[in-house]
Tab-separated table of C-alpha atoms and ligand atoms in Angstrom:
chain	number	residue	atom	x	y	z
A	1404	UNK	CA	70.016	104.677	109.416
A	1405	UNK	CA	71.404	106.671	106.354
A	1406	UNK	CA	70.517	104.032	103.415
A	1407	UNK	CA	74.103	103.239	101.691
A	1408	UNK	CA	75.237	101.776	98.097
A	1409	UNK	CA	78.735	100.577	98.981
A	1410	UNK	CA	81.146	101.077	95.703
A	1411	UNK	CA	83.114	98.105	96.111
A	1412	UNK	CA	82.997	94.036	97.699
A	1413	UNK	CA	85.018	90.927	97.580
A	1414	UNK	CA	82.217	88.154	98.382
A	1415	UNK	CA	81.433	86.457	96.050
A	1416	UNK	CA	85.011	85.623	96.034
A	1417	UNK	CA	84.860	84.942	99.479
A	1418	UNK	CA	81.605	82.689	98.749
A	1419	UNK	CA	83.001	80.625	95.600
A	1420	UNK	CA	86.140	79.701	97.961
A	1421	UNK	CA	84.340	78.789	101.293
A	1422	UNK	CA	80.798	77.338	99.162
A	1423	UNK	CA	79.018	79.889	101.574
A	1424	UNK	CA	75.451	81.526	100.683
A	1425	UNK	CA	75.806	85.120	100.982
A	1426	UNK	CA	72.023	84.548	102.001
A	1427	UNK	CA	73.190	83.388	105.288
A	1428	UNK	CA	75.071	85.271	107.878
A	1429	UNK	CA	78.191	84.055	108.533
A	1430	UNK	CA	81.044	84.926	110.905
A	1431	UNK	CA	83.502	84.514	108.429
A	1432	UNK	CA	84.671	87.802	106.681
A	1433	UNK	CA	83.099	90.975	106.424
A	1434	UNK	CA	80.046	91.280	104.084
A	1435	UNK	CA	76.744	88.772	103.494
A	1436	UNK	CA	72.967	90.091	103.007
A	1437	UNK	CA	71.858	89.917	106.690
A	1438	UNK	CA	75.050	91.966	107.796
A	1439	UNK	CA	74.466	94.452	104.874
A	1440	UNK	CA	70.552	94.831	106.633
A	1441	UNK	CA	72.589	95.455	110.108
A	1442	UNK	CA	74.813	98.365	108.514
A	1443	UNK	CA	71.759	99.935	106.379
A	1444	UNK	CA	73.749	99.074	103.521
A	1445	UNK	CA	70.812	98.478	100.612
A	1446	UNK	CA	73.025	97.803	97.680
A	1447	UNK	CA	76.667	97.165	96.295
A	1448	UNK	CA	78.445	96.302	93.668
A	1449	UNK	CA	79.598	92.982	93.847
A	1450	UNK	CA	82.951	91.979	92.167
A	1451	UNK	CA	83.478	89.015	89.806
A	1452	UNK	CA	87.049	88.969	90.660
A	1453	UNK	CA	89.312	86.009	88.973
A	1454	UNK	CA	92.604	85.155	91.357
A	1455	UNK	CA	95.458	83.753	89.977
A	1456	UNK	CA	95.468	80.782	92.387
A	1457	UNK	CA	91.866	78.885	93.985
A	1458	UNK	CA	93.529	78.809	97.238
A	1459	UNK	CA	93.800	81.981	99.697
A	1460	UNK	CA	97.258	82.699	100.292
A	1461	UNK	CA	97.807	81.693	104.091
A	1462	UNK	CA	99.217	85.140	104.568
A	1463	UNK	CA	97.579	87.710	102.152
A	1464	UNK	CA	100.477	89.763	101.885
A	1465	UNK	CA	102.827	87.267	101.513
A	1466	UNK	CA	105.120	87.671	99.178
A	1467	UNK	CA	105.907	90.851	100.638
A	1468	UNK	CA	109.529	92.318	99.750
A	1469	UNK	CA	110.665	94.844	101.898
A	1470	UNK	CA	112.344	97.961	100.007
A	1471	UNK	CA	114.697	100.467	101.549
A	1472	UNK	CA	111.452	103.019	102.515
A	1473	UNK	CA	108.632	100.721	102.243
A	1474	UNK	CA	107.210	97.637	100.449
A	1475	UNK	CA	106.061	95.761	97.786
A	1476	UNK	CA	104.834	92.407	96.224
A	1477	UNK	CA	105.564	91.385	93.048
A	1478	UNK	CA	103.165	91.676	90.286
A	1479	UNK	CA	101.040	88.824	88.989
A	1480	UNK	CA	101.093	88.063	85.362
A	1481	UNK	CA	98.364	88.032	82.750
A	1482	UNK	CA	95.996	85.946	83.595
A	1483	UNK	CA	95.125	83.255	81.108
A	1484	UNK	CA	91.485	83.926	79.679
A	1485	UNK	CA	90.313	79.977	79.662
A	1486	UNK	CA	91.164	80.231	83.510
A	1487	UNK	CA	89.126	83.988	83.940
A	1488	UNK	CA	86.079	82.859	81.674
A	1489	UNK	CA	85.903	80.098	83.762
A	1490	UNK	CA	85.831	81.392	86.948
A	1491	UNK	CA	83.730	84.648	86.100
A	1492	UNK	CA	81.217	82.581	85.185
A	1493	UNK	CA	81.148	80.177	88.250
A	1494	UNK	CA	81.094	83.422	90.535
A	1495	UNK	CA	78.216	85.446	88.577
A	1496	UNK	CA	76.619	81.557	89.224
A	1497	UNK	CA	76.999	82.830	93.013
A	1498	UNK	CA	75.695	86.435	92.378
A	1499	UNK	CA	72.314	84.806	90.512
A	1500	UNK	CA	71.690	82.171	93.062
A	1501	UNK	CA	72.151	84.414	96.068
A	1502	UNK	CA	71.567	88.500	94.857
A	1503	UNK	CA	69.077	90.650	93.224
A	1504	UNK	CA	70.963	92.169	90.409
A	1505	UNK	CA	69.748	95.515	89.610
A	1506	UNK	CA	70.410	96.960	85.971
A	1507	UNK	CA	67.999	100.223	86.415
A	1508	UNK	CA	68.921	102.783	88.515
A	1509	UNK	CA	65.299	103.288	90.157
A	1510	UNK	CA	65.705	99.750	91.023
A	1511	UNK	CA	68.707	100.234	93.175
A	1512	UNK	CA	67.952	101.093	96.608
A	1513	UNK	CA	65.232	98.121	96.309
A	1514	UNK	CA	67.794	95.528	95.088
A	1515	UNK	CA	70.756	94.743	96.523
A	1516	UNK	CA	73.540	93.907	93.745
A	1517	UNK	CA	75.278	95.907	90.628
A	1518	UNK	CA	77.478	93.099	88.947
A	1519	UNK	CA	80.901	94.804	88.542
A	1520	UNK	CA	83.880	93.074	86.788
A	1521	UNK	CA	87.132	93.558	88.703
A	1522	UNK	CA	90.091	93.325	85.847
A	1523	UNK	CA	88.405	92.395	82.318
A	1524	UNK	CA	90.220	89.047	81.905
A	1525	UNK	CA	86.733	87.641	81.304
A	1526	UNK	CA	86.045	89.923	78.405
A	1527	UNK	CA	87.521	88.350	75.387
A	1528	UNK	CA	90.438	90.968	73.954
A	1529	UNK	CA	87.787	91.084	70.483
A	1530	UNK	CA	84.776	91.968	72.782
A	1531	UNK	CA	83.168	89.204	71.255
A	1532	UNK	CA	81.559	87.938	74.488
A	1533	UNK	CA	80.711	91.559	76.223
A	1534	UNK	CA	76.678	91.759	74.900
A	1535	UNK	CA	76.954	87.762	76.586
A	1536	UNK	CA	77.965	89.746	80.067
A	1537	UNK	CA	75.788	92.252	79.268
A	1538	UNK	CA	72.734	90.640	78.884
A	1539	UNK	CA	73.980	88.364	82.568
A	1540	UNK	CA	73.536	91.623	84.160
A	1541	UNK	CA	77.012	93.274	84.225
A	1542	UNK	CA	76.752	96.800	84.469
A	1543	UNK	CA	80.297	97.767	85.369
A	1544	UNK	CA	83.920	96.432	84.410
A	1545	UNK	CA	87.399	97.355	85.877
A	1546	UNK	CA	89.197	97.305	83.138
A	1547	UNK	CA	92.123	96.129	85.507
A	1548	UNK	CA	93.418	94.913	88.714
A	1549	UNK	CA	97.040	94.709	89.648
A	1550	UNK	CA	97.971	93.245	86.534
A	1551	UNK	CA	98.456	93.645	83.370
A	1552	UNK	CA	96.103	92.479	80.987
A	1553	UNK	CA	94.851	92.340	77.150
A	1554	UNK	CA	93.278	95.902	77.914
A	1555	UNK	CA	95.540	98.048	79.930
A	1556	UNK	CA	98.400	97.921	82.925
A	1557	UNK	CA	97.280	97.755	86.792
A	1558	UNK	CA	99.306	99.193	89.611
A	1559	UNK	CA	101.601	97.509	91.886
A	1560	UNK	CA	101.385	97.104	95.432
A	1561	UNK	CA	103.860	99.067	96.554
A	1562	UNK	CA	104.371	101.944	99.140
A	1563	UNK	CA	105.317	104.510	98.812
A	1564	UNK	CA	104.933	104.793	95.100
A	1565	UNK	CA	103.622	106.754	91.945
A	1566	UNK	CA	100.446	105.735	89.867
A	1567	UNK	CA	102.597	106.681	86.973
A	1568	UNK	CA	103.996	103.087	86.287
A	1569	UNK	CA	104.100	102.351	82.526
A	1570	UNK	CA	101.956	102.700	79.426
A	1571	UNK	CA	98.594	103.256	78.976
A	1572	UNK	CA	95.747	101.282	77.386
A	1573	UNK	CA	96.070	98.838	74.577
A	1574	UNK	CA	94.201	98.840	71.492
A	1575	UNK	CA	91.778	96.296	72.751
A	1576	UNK	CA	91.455	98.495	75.622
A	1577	UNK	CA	90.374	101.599	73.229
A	1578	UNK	CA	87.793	100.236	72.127
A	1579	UNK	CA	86.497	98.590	75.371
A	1580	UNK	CA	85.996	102.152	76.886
A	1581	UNK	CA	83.933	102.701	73.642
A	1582	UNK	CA	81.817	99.907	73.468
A	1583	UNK	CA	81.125	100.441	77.568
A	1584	UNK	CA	79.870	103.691	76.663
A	1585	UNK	CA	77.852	102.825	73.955
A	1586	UNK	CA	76.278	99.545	75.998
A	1587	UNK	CA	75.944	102.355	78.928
A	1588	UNK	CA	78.382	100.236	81.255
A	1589	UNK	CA	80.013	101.699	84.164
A	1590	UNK	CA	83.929	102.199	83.441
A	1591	UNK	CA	85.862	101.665	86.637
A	1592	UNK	CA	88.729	103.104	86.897
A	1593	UNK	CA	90.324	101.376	90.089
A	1594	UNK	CA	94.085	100.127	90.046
A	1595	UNK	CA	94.576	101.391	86.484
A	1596	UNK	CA	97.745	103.189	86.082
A	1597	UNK	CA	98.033	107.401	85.561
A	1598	UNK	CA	98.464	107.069	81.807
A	1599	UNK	CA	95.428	104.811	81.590
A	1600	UNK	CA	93.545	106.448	83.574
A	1601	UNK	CA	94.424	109.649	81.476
A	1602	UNK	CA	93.278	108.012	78.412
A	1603	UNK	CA	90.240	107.106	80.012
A	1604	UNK	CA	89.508	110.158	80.931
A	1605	UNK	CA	89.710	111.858	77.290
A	1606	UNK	CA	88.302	108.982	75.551
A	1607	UNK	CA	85.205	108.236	77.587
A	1608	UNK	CA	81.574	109.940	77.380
A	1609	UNK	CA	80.279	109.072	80.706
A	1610	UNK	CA	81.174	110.546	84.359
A	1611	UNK	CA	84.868	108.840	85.894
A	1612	UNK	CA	84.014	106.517	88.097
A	1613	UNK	CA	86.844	105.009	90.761
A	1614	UNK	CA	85.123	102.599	93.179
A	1615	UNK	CA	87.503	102.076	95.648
A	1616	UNK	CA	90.670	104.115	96.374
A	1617	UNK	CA	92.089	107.015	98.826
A	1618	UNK	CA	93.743	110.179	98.971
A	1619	UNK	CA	97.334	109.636	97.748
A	1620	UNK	CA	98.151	112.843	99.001
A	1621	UNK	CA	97.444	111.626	102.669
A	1622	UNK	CA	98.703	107.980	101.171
A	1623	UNK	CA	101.080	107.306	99.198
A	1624	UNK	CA	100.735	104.404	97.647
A	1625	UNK	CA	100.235	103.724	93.615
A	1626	UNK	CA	96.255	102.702	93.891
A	1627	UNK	CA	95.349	106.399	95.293
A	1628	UNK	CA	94.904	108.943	93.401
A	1629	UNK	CA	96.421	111.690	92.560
A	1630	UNK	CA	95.058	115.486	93.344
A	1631	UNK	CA	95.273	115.877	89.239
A	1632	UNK	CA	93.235	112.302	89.281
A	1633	UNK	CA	90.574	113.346	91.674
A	1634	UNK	CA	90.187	117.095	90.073
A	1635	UNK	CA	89.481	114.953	86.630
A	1636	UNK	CA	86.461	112.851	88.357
A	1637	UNK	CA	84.870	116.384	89.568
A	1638	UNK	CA	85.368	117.308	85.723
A	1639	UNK	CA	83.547	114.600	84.472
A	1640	UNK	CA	80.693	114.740	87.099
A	1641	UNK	CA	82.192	111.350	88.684
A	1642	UNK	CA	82.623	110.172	91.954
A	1643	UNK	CA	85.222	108.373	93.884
A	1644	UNK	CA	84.421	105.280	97.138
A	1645	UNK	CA	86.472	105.722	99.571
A	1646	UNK	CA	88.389	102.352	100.532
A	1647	UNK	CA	88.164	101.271	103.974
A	1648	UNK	CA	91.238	99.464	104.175
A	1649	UNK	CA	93.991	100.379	106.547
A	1650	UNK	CA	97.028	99.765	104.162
A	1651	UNK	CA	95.508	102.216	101.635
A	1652	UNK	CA	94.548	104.786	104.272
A	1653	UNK	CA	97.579	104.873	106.672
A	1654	UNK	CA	100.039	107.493	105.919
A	1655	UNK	CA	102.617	104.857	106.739
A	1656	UNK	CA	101.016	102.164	104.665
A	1657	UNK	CA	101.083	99.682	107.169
A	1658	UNK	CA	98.185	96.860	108.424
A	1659	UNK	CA	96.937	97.986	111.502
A	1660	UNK	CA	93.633	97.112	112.576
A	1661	UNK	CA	93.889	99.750	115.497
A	1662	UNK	CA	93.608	102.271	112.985
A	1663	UNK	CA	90.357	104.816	114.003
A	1664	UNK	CA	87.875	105.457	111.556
A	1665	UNK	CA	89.300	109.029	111.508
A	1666	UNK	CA	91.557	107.995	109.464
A	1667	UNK	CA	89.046	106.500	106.550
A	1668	UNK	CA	87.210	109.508	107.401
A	1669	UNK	CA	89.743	112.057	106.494
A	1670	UNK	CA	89.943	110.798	103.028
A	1671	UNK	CA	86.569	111.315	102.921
A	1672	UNK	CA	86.933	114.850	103.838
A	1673	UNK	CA	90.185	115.582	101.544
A	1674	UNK	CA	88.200	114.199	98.528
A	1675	UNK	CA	85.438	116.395	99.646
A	1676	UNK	CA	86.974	119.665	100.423
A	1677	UNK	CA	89.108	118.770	97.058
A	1678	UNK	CA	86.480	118.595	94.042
A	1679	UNK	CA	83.061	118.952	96.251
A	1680	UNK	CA	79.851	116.237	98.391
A	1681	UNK	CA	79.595	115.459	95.120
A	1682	UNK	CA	82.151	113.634	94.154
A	1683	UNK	CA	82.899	111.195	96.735
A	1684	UNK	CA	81.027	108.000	97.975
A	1685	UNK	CA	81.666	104.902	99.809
A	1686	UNK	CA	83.671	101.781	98.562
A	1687	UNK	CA	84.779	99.642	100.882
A	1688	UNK	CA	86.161	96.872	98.907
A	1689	UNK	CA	84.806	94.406	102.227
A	1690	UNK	CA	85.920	90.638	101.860
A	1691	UNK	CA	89.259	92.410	99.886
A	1692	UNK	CA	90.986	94.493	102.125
A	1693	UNK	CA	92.357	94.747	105.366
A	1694	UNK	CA	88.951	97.259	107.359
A	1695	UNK	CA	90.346	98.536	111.004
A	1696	UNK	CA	88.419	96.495	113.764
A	1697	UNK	CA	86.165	99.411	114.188
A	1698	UNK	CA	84.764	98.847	110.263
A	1699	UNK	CA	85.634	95.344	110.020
A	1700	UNK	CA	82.370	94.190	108.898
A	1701	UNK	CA	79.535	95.164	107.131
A	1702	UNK	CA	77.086	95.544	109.875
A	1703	UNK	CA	79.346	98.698	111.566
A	1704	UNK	CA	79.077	100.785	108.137
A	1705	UNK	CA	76.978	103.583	110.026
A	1706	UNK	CA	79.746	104.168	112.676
A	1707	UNK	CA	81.672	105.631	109.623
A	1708	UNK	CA	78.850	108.198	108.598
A	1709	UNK	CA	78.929	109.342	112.861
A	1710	UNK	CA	81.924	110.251	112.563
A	1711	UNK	CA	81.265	112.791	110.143
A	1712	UNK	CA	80.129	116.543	110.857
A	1713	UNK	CA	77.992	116.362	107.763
A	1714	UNK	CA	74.388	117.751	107.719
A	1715	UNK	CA	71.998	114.711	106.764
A	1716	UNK	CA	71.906	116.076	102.934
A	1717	UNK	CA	75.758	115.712	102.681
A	1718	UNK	CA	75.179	112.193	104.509
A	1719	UNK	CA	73.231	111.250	102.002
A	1720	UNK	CA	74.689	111.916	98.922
A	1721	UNK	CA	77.998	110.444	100.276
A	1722	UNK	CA	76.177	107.228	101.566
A	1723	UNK	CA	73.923	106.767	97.852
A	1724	UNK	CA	72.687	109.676	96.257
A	1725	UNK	CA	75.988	109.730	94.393
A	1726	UNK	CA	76.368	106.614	93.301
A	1727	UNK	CA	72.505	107.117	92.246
A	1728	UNK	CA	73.404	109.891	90.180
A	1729	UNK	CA	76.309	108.581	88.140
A	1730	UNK	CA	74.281	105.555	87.419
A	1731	UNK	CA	71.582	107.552	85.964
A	1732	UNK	CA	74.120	109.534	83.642
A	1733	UNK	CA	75.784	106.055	82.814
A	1734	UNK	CA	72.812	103.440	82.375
A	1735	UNK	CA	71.075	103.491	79.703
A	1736	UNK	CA	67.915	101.723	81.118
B	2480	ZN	ZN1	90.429	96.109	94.321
């Protein structure tokens, strides 16, 4: 088995709603430490990822508005930061009890999580309480989700549709993507609009990183990215994971858990025959997406790598050596 570092997961979210130990394996969703062993997948980062609502929506997709050549659901509001700094906390709780959290790039392919922030609602709009993260472990923020927030503007779900939905960052968000680079955190780029993204990519020293997205040019929905998008990673010695789910993936957008791995793979290869090996990785964003039934858990990670005609070097860097590399450039320990 090709040792992987997975770019993206939804568990802990998954554990702070069902009270499960990611210790254990379960048969609930897709990703828990003995599944990871299964798939040869040694490390990830984990997302501290604040929902709007405690409950799972019956229907994940629901409220979904058809539109005359697609879809979309209507964006959340700003989230109220007594509600995120609650809840990050309670699931980083999850990550201490159940992980290793690894701040040290050697460290790794011997530990098993990188705390990652998914939106920065937790960070306080002053920063005040980011050396408080920090010092928890966090390594890497998303400075949005599909929201907007104190820091910047997330994308909509919506197909088909541009990443070019709005303005950019906001002051607060300035001087997040300088404090991350001075700290040495991780900057993920991920569901931030094309004009934040932009200013990202002028403003910050370390490589681009976007942990889990697609090709929009073989998808056309708003959290892909652009060919101008990806060529600005390969600039910036960065790398993109490539989402496994089948809404981002599809060319028609749509859930279908029929889909073949093909089709993840083929955004693997666009990315790759696009800015180079590497600059793309793996990010599945398990336990938050929609994986075809041939991916749909952890454990089956390898039967993504088959399907590649890679030699084992390629394999590799895709699978970790990638990852491993922008974390070198980015940590500062
Ligand atoms: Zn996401």
């Amino acid at each position: 088995m090709i040792p992987v570092v997975d770019g993206h997961n939804d568990a802990l979210l998954r554990a702070w709603r069902s009270g499960e130990s990611l210790r254990e394996r379960s048969s609930n969703g897709h990703l828990d430490l003995p599944r990871m062993r299964d798939g040869g997948v040694v490390a990830g980062f984990f997302a501290i990822f604040v929902p709007a609502t405690d409950d799972e929506p019956s229907d994940p997709r629901a409220p979904l508005v058809l539109t005359h050549d697609g879809y979309e659901v209507p964006m959340e509001g700003a989230l109220p930061f007594e509600r995120a700094d609650r809840i990050a906390r309670e699931l980083a709780a999850i990550a201490e009890r159940d992980l290793r959290i690894v701040t040290r790039a050697d460290d790794v392919l011997g530990g098993n999580a990188i705390l990652h922030l998914e939106g920065a609602e937790p960070i306080a709009p002053d920063l005040s309480n980011l050396c408080e993260w920090f010092e928890r472990g966090l390594r890497s923020v998303g400075l949005v989700w599909s929201r907007p927030n104190a820091f910047g503007h997330g994308v909509p779900f919506r197909y088909p549709g541009s990443p070019d939905t709005g303005p950019g960052l906001t002051d607060a968000g300035r001087a997040l993507v300088r404090a991350a680079n001075e700290l040495g955190l991780v900057l993920d780029l991920a569901h931030l609009n094309e004009r934040g993204f932009f200013e990202v990519a002028a403003a910050s020293t370390a490589p681009l990183v976007v942990s889990h997205a697609g090709a929009h040019e073989l998808c056309r929905i708003p959290r892909n990215l652009t060919d101008d998008q990806l060529d600005t990673v390969r600039d910036s010695d960065g790398v993109v994971g490539v989402v496994f789910d089948t809404v981002m993936t599809r060319e028609d957008g749509e859930l279908v858990l029929e889909t073949p791995l093909q089709t993840i793979a083929e955004h693997i290869e666009y990315i790759a025959d696009r800015i180079g090996i590497d600059h793309v990785a793996l990010g599945s964003d398990f336990d938050g997406s929609f994986p075809p039934h041939a991916l749909d858990d952890v454990s089956k990670t390898q039967a993504l790598l088959e399907t590649l005609a890679w030699s084992d070097d390629e394999l590799a860097k895709l699978a970790h050596g990638n990852w491993l590399r922008v974390l070198r450039a980015t940590w500062k320990t």
